[in-house]
Coordinates of C-alpha atoms in Angstrom, one line a residue:
M1 CA 63.8 -85.1 -52.4
E2 CA 61.4 -86.6 -49.4
L3 CA 62.0 -89.8 -47.8
T4 CA 58.8 -91.2 -46.3
I5 CA 58.9 -94.0 -43.4
L6 CA 56.7 -96.2 -44.3
D7 CA 57.2 -99.1 -41.6
Y8 CA 59.4 -100.2 -38.8
V9 CA 60.1 -103.2 -36.7
G10 CA 62.2 -103.9 -33.3
L11 CA 62.9 -100.2 -32.7
P12 CA 62.0 -99.5 -29.2
E13 CA 59.5 -96.8 -28.0
G14 CA 60.7 -93.4 -27.8
S15 CA 63.7 -94.1 -30.4
I16 CA 64.9 -91.1 -32.7
L17 CA 65.3 -91.8 -36.6
S18 CA 68.4 -89.9 -37.8
V19 CA 68.5 -89.8 -41.6
R20 CA 71.8 -88.7 -43.2
S21 CA 72.1 -88.1 -46.8
G22 CA 75.3 -86.3 -47.9
P23 CA 75.9 -83.3 -45.7
T24 CA 72.4 -83.2 -44.3
R25 CA 70.9 -84.9 -41.5
R26 CA 67.4 -85.0 -40.6
Q27 CA 65.8 -86.4 -37.1
S28 CA 62.6 -87.4 -36.3
P29 CA 61.0 -89.2 -33.3
L30 CA 59.1 -92.5 -33.8
P31 CA 56.7 -93.0 -35.7
C32 CA 57.9 -90.2 -38.0
S33 CA 54.6 -88.9 -39.4
A34 CA 56.0 -86.3 -41.4
P35 CA 58.8 -87.1 -44.5
F36 CA 62.4 -86.4 -44.1
R37 CA 63.2 -83.6 -46.5
L38 CA 66.7 -84.4 -47.9
P39 CA 69.0 -82.8 -50.9
P40 CA 68.8 -84.6 -54.4
G41 CA 71.4 -87.0 -54.9
P42 CA 73.2 -89.0 -55.7
W43 CA 74.3 -89.1 -51.8
P44 CA 75.0 -92.0 -49.6
L45 CA 72.2 -93.0 -47.1
R46 CA 72.9 -93.5 -43.6
I47 CA 70.2 -94.2 -41.0
D48 CA 70.7 -94.2 -37.4
V49 CA 68.6 -94.9 -34.3
L50 CA 69.1 -93.1 -31.1
G51 CA 67.9 -93.2 -28.0
L52 CA 66.8 -90.4 -25.3
L53 CA 69.5 -90.4 -23.0
G54 CA 68.8 -87.2 -20.6
K55 CA 66.5 -84.2 -20.9
T56 CA 65.9 -80.6 -19.0
N57 CA 63.5 -80.3 -16.1
N58 CA 61.5 -77.4 -18.0
A59 CA 63.7 -74.8 -16.7
I60 CA 62.8 -71.4 -17.6
L61 CA 65.6 -69.6 -19.6
G62 CA 65.6 -66.2 -18.2
E63 CA 66.2 -67.8 -14.4
V64 CA 69.3 -69.5 -15.4
L65 CA 70.9 -67.0 -17.4
E66 CA 74.5 -65.8 -16.0
E67 CA 76.4 -62.5 -17.2
R68 CA 77.7 -62.5 -20.8
G69 CA 74.7 -64.7 -21.8
L70 CA 76.5 -67.9 -20.5
C71 CA 74.1 -70.8 -19.2
K72 CA 74.4 -73.9 -17.4
L73 CA 71.5 -76.4 -17.6
P74 CA 71.5 -79.3 -15.4
L75 CA 69.9 -82.7 -17.4
E76 CA 67.8 -85.8 -16.0
G77 CA 69.8 -88.5 -17.2
K78 CA 67.7 -91.7 -17.5
D79 CA 70.0 -94.0 -15.5
G80 CA 70.4 -91.3 -12.7
R81 CA 73.6 -89.9 -13.8
P82 CA 74.3 -86.3 -13.3
M83 CA 74.0 -84.2 -16.6
S84 CA 74.7 -80.7 -17.8
V85 CA 74.9 -78.7 -20.8
T86 CA 76.6 -75.1 -20.9
F87 CA 76.0 -72.9 -23.7
Q88 CA 76.3 -69.1 -24.6
I89 CA 73.1 -67.0 -25.8
G90 CA 74.3 -64.3 -28.1
S91 CA 73.8 -62.3 -31.6
R92 CA 75.4 -61.8 -34.7
S93 CA 76.9 -58.9 -35.7
N94 CA 75.2 -56.5 -38.4
G95 CA 78.6 -55.2 -39.6
A96 CA 78.2 -51.6 -38.2
G97 CA 79.2 -52.6 -34.8
R98 CA 75.7 -53.4 -33.3
E99 CA 74.3 -57.2 -32.8
D100 CA 71.0 -57.8 -34.2
P101 CA 69.0 -60.7 -32.8
L102 CA 69.1 -64.1 -34.7
P103 CA 66.2 -64.8 -36.8
V104 CA 63.5 -66.9 -35.9
K105 CA 63.2 -70.0 -38.0
R106 CA 59.4 -70.8 -38.7
D107 CA 58.0 -73.9 -39.3
A108 CA 56.2 -73.6 -42.8
E109 CA 54.9 -76.9 -42.8
A110 CA 53.1 -76.4 -39.4
D111 CA 51.9 -73.1 -40.9
A112 CA 50.4 -74.6 -43.9
R113 CA 48.7 -77.1 -42.1
A114 CA 47.1 -74.8 -39.8
Y115 CA 46.1 -72.4 -42.6
L116 CA 44.3 -75.7 -44.2
D117 CA 42.5 -76.6 -41.0
L118 CA 41.4 -73.0 -40.3
H119 CA 39.2 -72.8 -43.8
R120 CA 38.6 -76.7 -43.8
L121 CA 40.6 -76.7 -47.5
R122 CA 41.1 -80.3 -47.2
E123 CA 37.6 -81.2 -46.4
F124 CA 36.4 -79.0 -49.2
M125 CA 38.6 -80.1 -51.8
H126 CA 38.3 -83.8 -51.1
G127 CA 34.4 -83.2 -51.4
L128 CA 34.6 -81.3 -54.6
F129 CA 36.5 -83.9 -56.2
E130 CA 34.3 -87.0 -55.3
L131 CA 31.4 -84.9 -56.8
L132 CA 33.4 -83.9 -59.6
L133 CA 34.2 -87.8 -60.5
R134 CA 30.4 -88.7 -59.6
E135 CA 28.8 -86.0 -61.9
R136 CA 31.3 -85.9 -64.5
P137 CA 30.3 -82.3 -66.1
E138 CA 31.0 -81.5 -69.5
D139 CA 32.6 -78.4 -68.3
P140 CA 34.7 -79.4 -65.1
Y141 CA 36.2 -75.8 -64.8
A142 CA 33.1 -74.0 -64.9
F143 CA 31.6 -76.9 -62.4
M144 CA 34.2 -76.0 -59.7
A145 CA 34.1 -72.4 -60.1
K146 CA 30.3 -72.7 -59.2
R147 CA 31.3 -74.7 -56.0
F148 CA 33.8 -72.3 -55.2
R149 CA 31.3 -69.1 -55.3
Q150 CA 29.1 -71.4 -53.4
A151 CA 31.7 -72.1 -50.9
S152 CA 32.9 -68.4 -50.4
R153 CA 29.0 -67.3 -50.0
S154 CA 28.4 -69.8 -47.4
S155 CA 32.1 -69.7 -45.4
I156 CA 32.3 -68.0 -41.8
S157 CA 34.2 -64.9 -42.1
T158 CA 37.2 -65.2 -39.9
A159 CA 40.2 -62.2 -39.4
T160 CA 43.3 -62.5 -41.4
P161 CA 46.6 -61.9 -39.7
S162 CA 46.5 -58.3 -40.6
G163 CA 43.3 -57.8 -39.1
S164 CA 41.1 -56.9 -41.8
T165 CA 38.3 -59.3 -42.6
L166 CA 37.5 -61.7 -45.5
S167 CA 34.9 -60.4 -47.8
S168 CA 31.8 -62.9 -47.8
M169 CA 27.8 -62.5 -47.8
S170 CA 27.8 -64.9 -44.9
P171 CA 27.2 -63.6 -41.3
S172 CA 30.2 -63.1 -39.3
R173 CA 31.3 -65.0 -36.5
E174 CA 30.3 -62.8 -33.8
S175 CA 26.9 -62.3 -35.3
L176 CA 26.4 -66.2 -35.8
A177 CA 27.2 -66.9 -32.3
E178 CA 24.8 -64.6 -31.3
S179 CA 22.2 -66.1 -33.2
F180 CA 21.9 -68.7 -30.7
G181 CA 20.9 -66.6 -27.8
Q182 CA 21.5 -67.3 -24.4
V183 CA 23.2 -71.0 -23.7
P184 CA 24.6 -71.9 -20.3
E185 CA 28.1 -71.5 -19.5
G186 CA 30.6 -74.1 -21.1
S187 CA 28.3 -75.3 -23.9
Y188 CA 29.1 -75.8 -27.4
K189 CA 27.5 -73.6 -30.2
A190 CA 27.4 -76.2 -32.7
V191 CA 27.1 -75.3 -36.6
F192 CA 27.1 -78.5 -38.8
R193 CA 28.0 -78.0 -42.2
S194 CA 28.3 -80.3 -45.1
L195 CA 31.4 -80.8 -47.3
R196 CA 29.9 -78.7 -50.2
G197 CA 29.9 -75.8 -47.2
R198 CA 26.3 -75.6 -46.7
D199 CA 25.0 -75.2 -43.2
V200 CA 22.6 -78.1 -42.1
A201 CA 21.7 -77.5 -38.5
R202 CA 22.6 -75.7 -35.5
L203 CA 22.7 -77.2 -32.0
V204 CA 23.7 -76.0 -28.1
I205 CA 25.4 -79.1 -27.1
S206 CA 26.6 -79.5 -23.2
P207 CA 30.2 -80.2 -22.3
G208 CA 29.2 -84.1 -21.5
E209 CA 26.8 -84.9 -24.0
Q210 CA 28.2 -87.7 -26.2
V211 CA 28.4 -87.6 -29.6
G212 CA 26.0 -90.6 -30.3
S213 CA 23.5 -88.5 -28.4
V214 CA 24.2 -85.4 -30.8
K215 CA 23.5 -87.8 -33.7
S216 CA 19.9 -88.5 -32.5
R217 CA 19.1 -85.1 -32.3
L218 CA 20.3 -84.6 -35.8
E219 CA 17.9 -87.2 -37.0
S220 CA 15.4 -84.7 -37.5
A221 CA 17.1 -82.1 -39.0
T222 CA 18.8 -84.2 -41.7
S223 CA 16.0 -86.8 -42.1
T224 CA 18.8 -89.2 -41.7
P225 CA 19.0 -92.3 -39.4
S226 CA 21.6 -91.6 -36.6
S227 CA 23.7 -94.8 -37.6
A228 CA 23.9 -93.3 -41.3
I229 CA 25.4 -89.7 -40.0
Q230 CA 29.4 -89.0 -39.2
L231 CA 30.8 -86.1 -37.7
F232 CA 34.1 -84.6 -38.2
W233 CA 36.3 -82.0 -36.3
L234 CA 39.2 -80.6 -38.3
G235 CA 39.0 -84.1 -40.6
E236 CA 38.8 -86.5 -37.4
P237 CA 35.8 -88.4 -37.4
L238 CA 34.1 -88.1 -33.6
P239 CA 33.2 -91.9 -32.4
N240 CA 29.9 -92.1 -30.5
H241 CA 31.1 -92.9 -27.0
S242 CA 33.2 -89.7 -27.1
T243 CA 32.4 -85.8 -26.2
L244 CA 33.6 -82.5 -27.7
E245 CA 35.2 -81.7 -24.5
E246 CA 37.7 -84.9 -24.6
W247 CA 38.6 -83.7 -28.1
F248 CA 39.8 -80.8 -26.4
V249 CA 37.5 -78.7 -28.1
D250 CA 37.1 -75.1 -26.6
S251 CA 33.6 -73.8 -25.8
G252 CA 31.7 -71.5 -27.6
L253 CA 31.1 -71.3 -31.5
V254 CA 32.7 -74.3 -33.0
V255 CA 31.8 -75.8 -37.1
L256 CA 31.4 -79.3 -37.3
Q257 CA 31.7 -81.3 -40.6
I258 CA 28.5 -83.5 -41.2
V259 CA 28.3 -86.5 -43.9
C260 CA 24.9 -88.3 -44.2
S261 CA 24.4 -91.6 -46.0
Q262 CA 21.1 -92.4 -47.2
R263 CA 22.5 -96.0 -48.7
D264 CA 22.7 -98.8 -46.9
A265 CA 26.1 -100.2 -46.0
R266 CA 25.3 -103.5 -46.8
V267 CA 28.4 -104.8 -45.5
Q268 CA 28.4 -105.3 -41.7
H269 CA 31.7 -105.7 -40.5
V270 CA 35.1 -105.1 -41.6
I271 CA 38.7 -105.8 -39.9
T272 CA 41.4 -103.6 -41.0
G273 CA 45.2 -104.2 -40.5
A274 CA 48.0 -101.9 -39.9
S275 CA 51.3 -101.3 -38.3
E276 CA 49.2 -100.6 -35.0
G277 CA 47.5 -103.9 -35.1
M278 CA 44.0 -104.8 -36.5
R279 CA 40.7 -103.4 -35.7
L280 CA 37.2 -104.4 -36.2
W281 CA 34.4 -101.9 -37.5
N282 CA 31.1 -101.5 -38.0
L283 CA 30.2 -99.7 -41.4
G284 CA 26.5 -99.5 -40.3
D285 CA 27.4 -96.6 -38.0
A286 CA 31.1 -96.5 -38.8
E287 CA 32.3 -97.5 -35.1
Q288 CA 35.1 -98.9 -34.0
V289 CA 33.8 -102.5 -32.3
K290 CA 37.2 -104.3 -31.1
E291 CA 40.9 -103.8 -31.1
F292 CA 43.4 -106.8 -31.9
P293 CA 46.8 -105.7 -30.3
V294 CA 49.1 -107.4 -32.9
R295 CA 52.8 -105.9 -32.4
S296 CA 53.8 -105.8 -36.1
S297 CA 52.4 -104.3 -39.4
V298 CA 49.3 -107.0 -40.5
L299 CA 49.8 -107.3 -43.8
A300 CA 47.1 -110.3 -44.9
I301 CA 43.8 -111.0 -43.3
S302 CA 41.7 -114.0 -43.6
V303 CA 38.3 -114.3 -41.4
D304 CA 35.7 -117.2 -40.6
W305 CA 32.8 -114.9 -39.9
K306 CA 30.5 -117.7 -38.6
T307 CA 33.1 -118.2 -35.8
M308 CA 34.7 -115.1 -35.9
R309 CA 38.5 -116.8 -35.9
I310 CA 40.9 -114.7 -37.7
A311 CA 44.0 -115.5 -39.3
C312 CA 47.1 -112.7 -40.2
T313 CA 50.2 -112.6 -41.4
T314 CA 52.8 -109.9 -40.3
F315 CA 55.6 -108.0 -41.4
D316 CA 57.9 -109.8 -39.1
G317 CA 57.2 -113.1 -40.6
K318 CA 54.2 -114.6 -38.2
L319 CA 51.3 -116.4 -38.5
Q320 CA 49.0 -115.7 -36.1
L321 CA 45.4 -117.0 -35.3
W322 CA 42.9 -114.9 -33.1
D323 CA 39.3 -115.0 -31.9
T324 CA 37.6 -112.6 -29.9
S325 CA 39.1 -113.6 -26.6
G326 CA 42.8 -112.8 -28.1
C327 CA 45.6 -114.5 -29.7
S328 CA 45.1 -118.3 -29.8
K329 CA 48.0 -119.3 -31.7
S330 CA 51.4 -117.4 -32.9
I331 CA 54.5 -118.9 -35.1
V332 CA 57.3 -117.3 -37.1
A333 CA 56.3 -118.8 -40.8
H334 CA 59.0 -117.0 -42.7
S335 CA 62.3 -115.3 -41.8
E336 CA 60.9 -112.3 -44.0
E337 CA 57.6 -110.7 -44.2
A338 CA 54.7 -112.4 -44.7
C339 CA 52.7 -110.8 -47.2
C340 CA 50.2 -113.2 -48.7
L341 CA 47.6 -115.6 -47.0
Q342 CA 44.9 -117.6 -48.3
V343 CA 42.9 -120.2 -45.8
E344 CA 40.3 -122.8 -46.3
W345 CA 38.6 -122.6 -42.7
S346 CA 36.5 -126.0 -43.5
S347 CA 39.7 -127.9 -43.3
D348 CA 41.8 -125.8 -41.1
E349 CA 44.5 -125.3 -43.9
A350 CA 46.2 -122.5 -45.1
L351 CA 48.9 -121.1 -47.5
T352 CA 51.5 -118.2 -46.5
G353 CA 53.5 -116.2 -49.2
S354 CA 56.8 -114.4 -48.3
S355 CA 59.9 -112.9 -50.1
D356 CA 61.3 -116.1 -50.5
S357 CA 59.0 -118.8 -49.9
V358 CA 55.1 -120.3 -49.7
K359 CA 54.4 -122.6 -47.0
F360 CA 51.6 -125.1 -46.8
W361 CA 50.0 -125.3 -43.0
C362 CA 47.8 -127.3 -41.1
L363 CA 46.1 -124.7 -38.7
K364 CA 44.8 -127.6 -36.3
A365 CA 48.1 -128.8 -35.5
F366 CA 49.9 -125.4 -36.5
R367 CA 52.6 -127.1 -38.4
C368 CA 54.0 -126.8 -42.0
K369 CA 53.2 -129.5 -44.2
G370 CA 54.9 -128.3 -47.7
L371 CA 57.3 -125.9 -48.5
L372 CA 58.3 -124.1 -52.1
K373 CA 61.2 -121.9 -52.5
T374 CA 60.5 -118.9 -54.8
T375 CA 61.2 -115.4 -55.5
V376 CA 58.8 -112.4 -53.8
V377 CA 55.3 -113.4 -53.7
D378 CA 52.8 -111.1 -54.6
S379 CA 49.5 -113.1 -54.5
L380 CA 47.9 -116.4 -54.1
S381 CA 44.9 -118.5 -55.4
V382 CA 44.2 -121.9 -54.7
D383 CA 42.1 -124.8 -55.7
W384 CA 41.4 -126.6 -52.6
P385 CA 39.3 -129.5 -54.1
G386 CA 42.0 -130.1 -56.8
R387 CA 44.8 -129.5 -54.8
R388 CA 46.7 -127.0 -56.6
A389 CA 48.0 -123.6 -55.8
Y390 CA 48.7 -120.9 -58.2
V391 CA 51.5 -118.7 -56.9
G392 CA 51.8 -115.0 -58.2
L393 CA 55.1 -113.6 -58.1
R394 CA 56.4 -110.3 -58.5
T395 CA 58.3 -111.0 -61.4
G396 CA 54.9 -111.5 -63.3
V397 CA 55.3 -115.2 -63.5
V398 CA 52.3 -117.5 -62.2
R399 CA 53.8 -120.9 -60.9
L400 CA 51.3 -123.9 -60.5
W401 CA 52.2 -125.9 -57.3
D402 CA 50.6 -129.3 -56.6
L403 CA 49.6 -129.8 -52.9
A404 CA 49.4 -133.4 -53.1
S405 CA 52.7 -134.0 -54.1
L406 CA 54.4 -130.7 -53.3
E407 CA 56.1 -130.3 -56.6
V408 CA 55.6 -127.6 -59.1
I409 CA 54.1 -128.3 -62.6
C410 CA 55.1 -125.3 -64.3
D411 CA 55.3 -121.7 -64.7
F412 CA 52.9 -119.3 -66.9
E413 CA 54.5 -116.0 -68.2
G414 CA 51.7 -114.3 -69.9
G415 CA 52.0 -111.2 -67.7
A416 CA 55.6 -111.3 -67.3
M417 CA 55.9 -111.2 -71.1
A418 CA 53.4 -108.4 -71.6
A419 CA 55.3 -106.0 -69.0
K420 CA 58.5 -106.7 -70.5
E421 CA 56.9 -105.7 -73.7
A422 CA 55.8 -102.6 -72.2
G423 CA 59.2 -101.7 -70.9
T424 CA 57.8 -101.9 -67.2
A425 CA 57.2 -104.5 -64.0
V426 CA 54.6 -106.1 -62.7
S427 CA 53.0 -104.3 -59.4
G428 CA 50.2 -106.6 -58.6
M429 CA 48.3 -109.4 -59.8
A430 CA 44.8 -111.6 -59.2
I431 CA 44.5 -115.0 -60.2
D432 CA 41.5 -117.2 -61.3
C433 CA 42.6 -120.6 -60.2
I434 CA 39.3 -122.2 -61.8
G435 CA 39.2 -120.5 -64.8
R436 CA 43.2 -120.4 -65.5
R437 CA 43.4 -116.7 -65.9
A438 CA 44.7 -113.7 -64.4
V439 CA 44.8 -109.9 -64.4
S440 CA 48.3 -108.1 -63.8
G441 CA 48.8 -104.7 -62.8
F442 CA 52.0 -102.7 -64.1
E443 CA 54.0 -100.1 -62.5
D444 CA 53.1 -97.4 -65.5
G445 CA 49.1 -98.0 -64.9
H446 CA 48.3 -100.5 -67.3
L447 CA 46.2 -103.6 -66.8
A448 CA 47.0 -107.1 -68.4
Y449 CA 44.1 -109.4 -68.7
W450 CA 45.3 -113.2 -69.8
H451 CA 44.8 -116.7 -69.9
F452 CA 47.0 -119.6 -69.1
E453 CA 46.3 -121.6 -71.8
P454 CA 43.6 -121.5 -75.0
P455 CA 40.1 -121.3 -73.9
G456 CA 38.7 -124.9 -74.2
R457 CA 41.6 -126.6 -73.5
V458 CA 41.4 -129.6 -71.1
E459 CA 44.1 -131.7 -70.9
E460 CA 46.9 -131.7 -68.5
F461 CA 49.6 -129.1 -68.3
S462 CA 52.6 -130.1 -70.0
S463 CA 54.4 -126.9 -71.1
P464 CA 54.0 -123.4 -70.0
G465 CA 52.6 -122.0 -73.3
E466 CA 50.8 -119.1 -73.9
V467 CA 48.6 -118.9 -77.0
S468 CA 45.5 -116.8 -76.0
K469 CA 45.9 -113.1 -76.7
T470 CA 46.6 -110.9 -73.7
K471 CA 44.4 -107.8 -73.3
V472 CA 46.4 -104.8 -72.5
L473 CA 44.4 -101.5 -71.0
L474 CA 45.5 -98.3 -69.5
A475 CA 43.6 -97.9 -66.5
H476 CA 45.3 -95.3 -64.6
F477 CA 48.8 -93.3 -65.0
T478 CA 50.6 -94.8 -61.9
A479 CA 51.2 -98.2 -60.6
L480 CA 48.3 -101.0 -59.6
R481 CA 49.4 -102.3 -56.4
S482 CA 45.8 -103.8 -55.1
I483 CA 43.4 -105.6 -57.5
V484 CA 40.4 -108.0 -56.5
A485 CA 38.5 -109.6 -59.3
Q486 CA 35.1 -111.2 -59.8
W487 CA 35.4 -114.0 -62.1
S488 CA 32.4 -115.1 -64.0
E489 CA 31.3 -115.2 -67.4
D490 CA 31.2 -111.2 -67.2
S491 CA 34.4 -110.9 -65.4
R492 CA 35.1 -107.7 -63.7
A493 CA 38.4 -106.0 -61.7
L494 CA 38.8 -103.4 -59.2
V495 CA 42.0 -101.9 -59.0
G496 CA 43.9 -99.3 -56.7
S497 CA 46.5 -97.0 -57.9
D498 CA 49.4 -95.2 -56.4
D499 CA 47.4 -92.0 -57.2
G500 CA 44.8 -92.6 -54.6
S501 CA 41.7 -93.5 -56.9
L502 CA 40.1 -96.8 -57.9
S503 CA 38.6 -97.9 -61.0
L504 CA 36.1 -101.1 -62.0
W505 CA 36.7 -102.7 -65.3
R506 CA 34.6 -105.3 -67.4
L507 CA 37.8 -107.4 -68.6
D508 CA 36.4 -108.7 -71.6
S509 CA 35.5 -105.6 -73.4
S510 CA 38.4 -103.8 -71.6
E511 CA 35.5 -101.2 -70.5
C512 CA 35.7 -98.9 -67.8
L513 CA 32.5 -99.2 -65.6
V514 CA 33.0 -97.0 -62.9
R515 CA 35.9 -94.4 -61.8
F516 CA 35.7 -93.7 -57.8
A517 CA 37.0 -90.6 -56.0
R518 CA 40.4 -90.5 -54.5
H519 CA 42.1 -91.6 -51.1
V520 CA 44.9 -89.5 -49.9
G521 CA 48.0 -91.5 -50.5
F522 CA 48.3 -95.0 -52.4
V523 CA 45.8 -97.6 -52.1
W524 CA 47.3 -100.9 -50.6
A525 CA 44.4 -102.8 -49.4
I526 CA 41.0 -103.7 -51.2
H527 CA 38.1 -106.1 -50.4
A528 CA 35.1 -106.6 -52.6
D529 CA 31.7 -108.1 -51.9
W530 CA 30.5 -108.7 -55.5
A531 CA 27.0 -110.0 -54.4
K532 CA 26.5 -106.9 -52.6
E533 CA 27.7 -104.5 -55.1
R534 CA 30.2 -103.2 -52.2
A535 CA 33.6 -102.6 -52.1
V536 CA 36.1 -101.5 -49.0
S537 CA 39.5 -100.1 -49.5
G538 CA 41.9 -98.6 -47.4
A539 CA 45.1 -96.0 -48.2
F540 CA 48.5 -94.9 -47.1
D541 CA 46.7 -91.9 -45.0
G542 CA 45.2 -94.7 -42.8
C543 CA 41.7 -93.8 -44.3
L544 CA 38.7 -96.4 -45.0
K545 CA 36.2 -96.1 -47.5
L546 CA 33.3 -97.9 -48.5
W547 CA 32.0 -97.9 -52.0
D548 CA 28.9 -98.6 -54.2
L549 CA 30.6 -100.4 -57.0
R550 CA 27.2 -99.7 -59.3
T551 CA 27.7 -95.7 -59.1
G552 CA 31.2 -95.1 -57.6
E553 CA 29.4 -93.4 -54.5
C554 CA 31.6 -93.2 -51.3
L555 CA 29.0 -94.4 -48.7
R556 CA 31.4 -94.3 -45.6
T557 CA 34.7 -92.5 -44.6
I558 CA 36.4 -94.1 -41.6
Q559 CA 40.0 -92.5 -40.5
G560 CA 40.7 -96.5 -39.3
H561 CA 44.2 -96.0 -38.4
S562 CA 47.1 -93.2 -38.1
R563 CA 49.6 -95.3 -40.2
P564 CA 48.9 -97.0 -43.7
I565 CA 46.2 -99.5 -43.8
R566 CA 48.0 -102.8 -45.6
S567 CA 45.3 -105.3 -45.6
I568 CA 41.1 -105.6 -45.3
C569 CA 38.4 -108.3 -45.2
C570 CA 34.9 -107.6 -44.8
G571 CA 31.9 -109.8 -44.2

């Protein structure tokens, strides 16, 4: 089995995480980017946090070996104390009186990553599935086979470990480099290649030339504005202000991936939250504008784009207010993670939700005005003029809370009942506080659309009855964690799944309008601008994508964080 570390709080820099399952122990320094591979249980699980107390001074092994393979290495103690380790270098017997050297254990995972990077397979497969879902051919296997043949013909030949050369109709790496002719020493012979494997342009780049300048030179070759061009090196986006030299790219022949989008982003800015803090992005040119150094994972964000005021809640339970100059206010709002946030900027009021309570805040005085004890909160929807809050609980229940009297009016259990009948649990929810309806996502990939009371009912709530029929549809085959909805006469819901894909549904007719290509990993954050027909999603791999809601086309891809994106707000 694999154990993946999603987040951590309070662990000092340089710590080493040690995970033990039964007889097996695995260790990794933070931030533990790779999963821990453990034997299948059931075993008792133990996690220890270790610190670095000492280290060697990079001594060369041959210089410190004594007779019989004995070795004594001095260590540099963190607190200055003298340390040393004595060990013996030996071999194992082969049973015939001779000794064989111990085998060297290869890092299979590192070899696999190097192989994928060498042949750009991750980028190619990602682009292939995007194209497949967008065009939806009658024979998908023939469609993919054609793309594989095209990629094989257009690939640059590289030498295999045995020394032989891959069979290809494309020119060899040497002949491709020679096609550039004489170039200044230290320059880059750059080949720009689309994700489909087609060569788009070739340029000679000086070591100090910035990526933004390279994009300007590519405008004529691609007939695309420089702001709509993205360049990638081994899957990593290259910022405009950086150079290839700063990315430690060796001079000579280099292949860069290029993505061009002729479509207008429409959405100008987006703020993303992860365990590294918040980051402000310009979606026009896919560049980072500003970083907000929040010290814990950001789970929810609300932004007043006119004044550029930002409210966020964090994994360590804090509610914080930020502006362009930094953090202006911070308070420990909850004892557990604060996972939900709703803000009314005109009146400086907010609601925060945690695993044990919902709190009503005055942001001007930065004090709590009301408290509601609950189970784990999944979502919040607030009718601010009507002074009523609808609290979506992880159990699937929607709880109505009167903000004037701070009393609970009643609970609505339509989503919870539908999940119970299906033998599953609620994994996500979006609530319409005006139309008194909700859409609930289930762990098995189903989506339930239900009303709080019969349509046309206007009297005040007196009981939590559910009379209107709940509509249940199969949206995906894995849990639906992220849901946003457009509440209107023709309501739509955009859902993100644990399989990395998204889909858009018309709720009244249970019709799938668009299916989107996949992220790599769970989709944990979505924000939709329904008026502009755009949506932004963030996933476990730290990748940020901008989507056209009408066609399902991916307009921008940004590797926004190295850790999972937990929250998004665009405007």
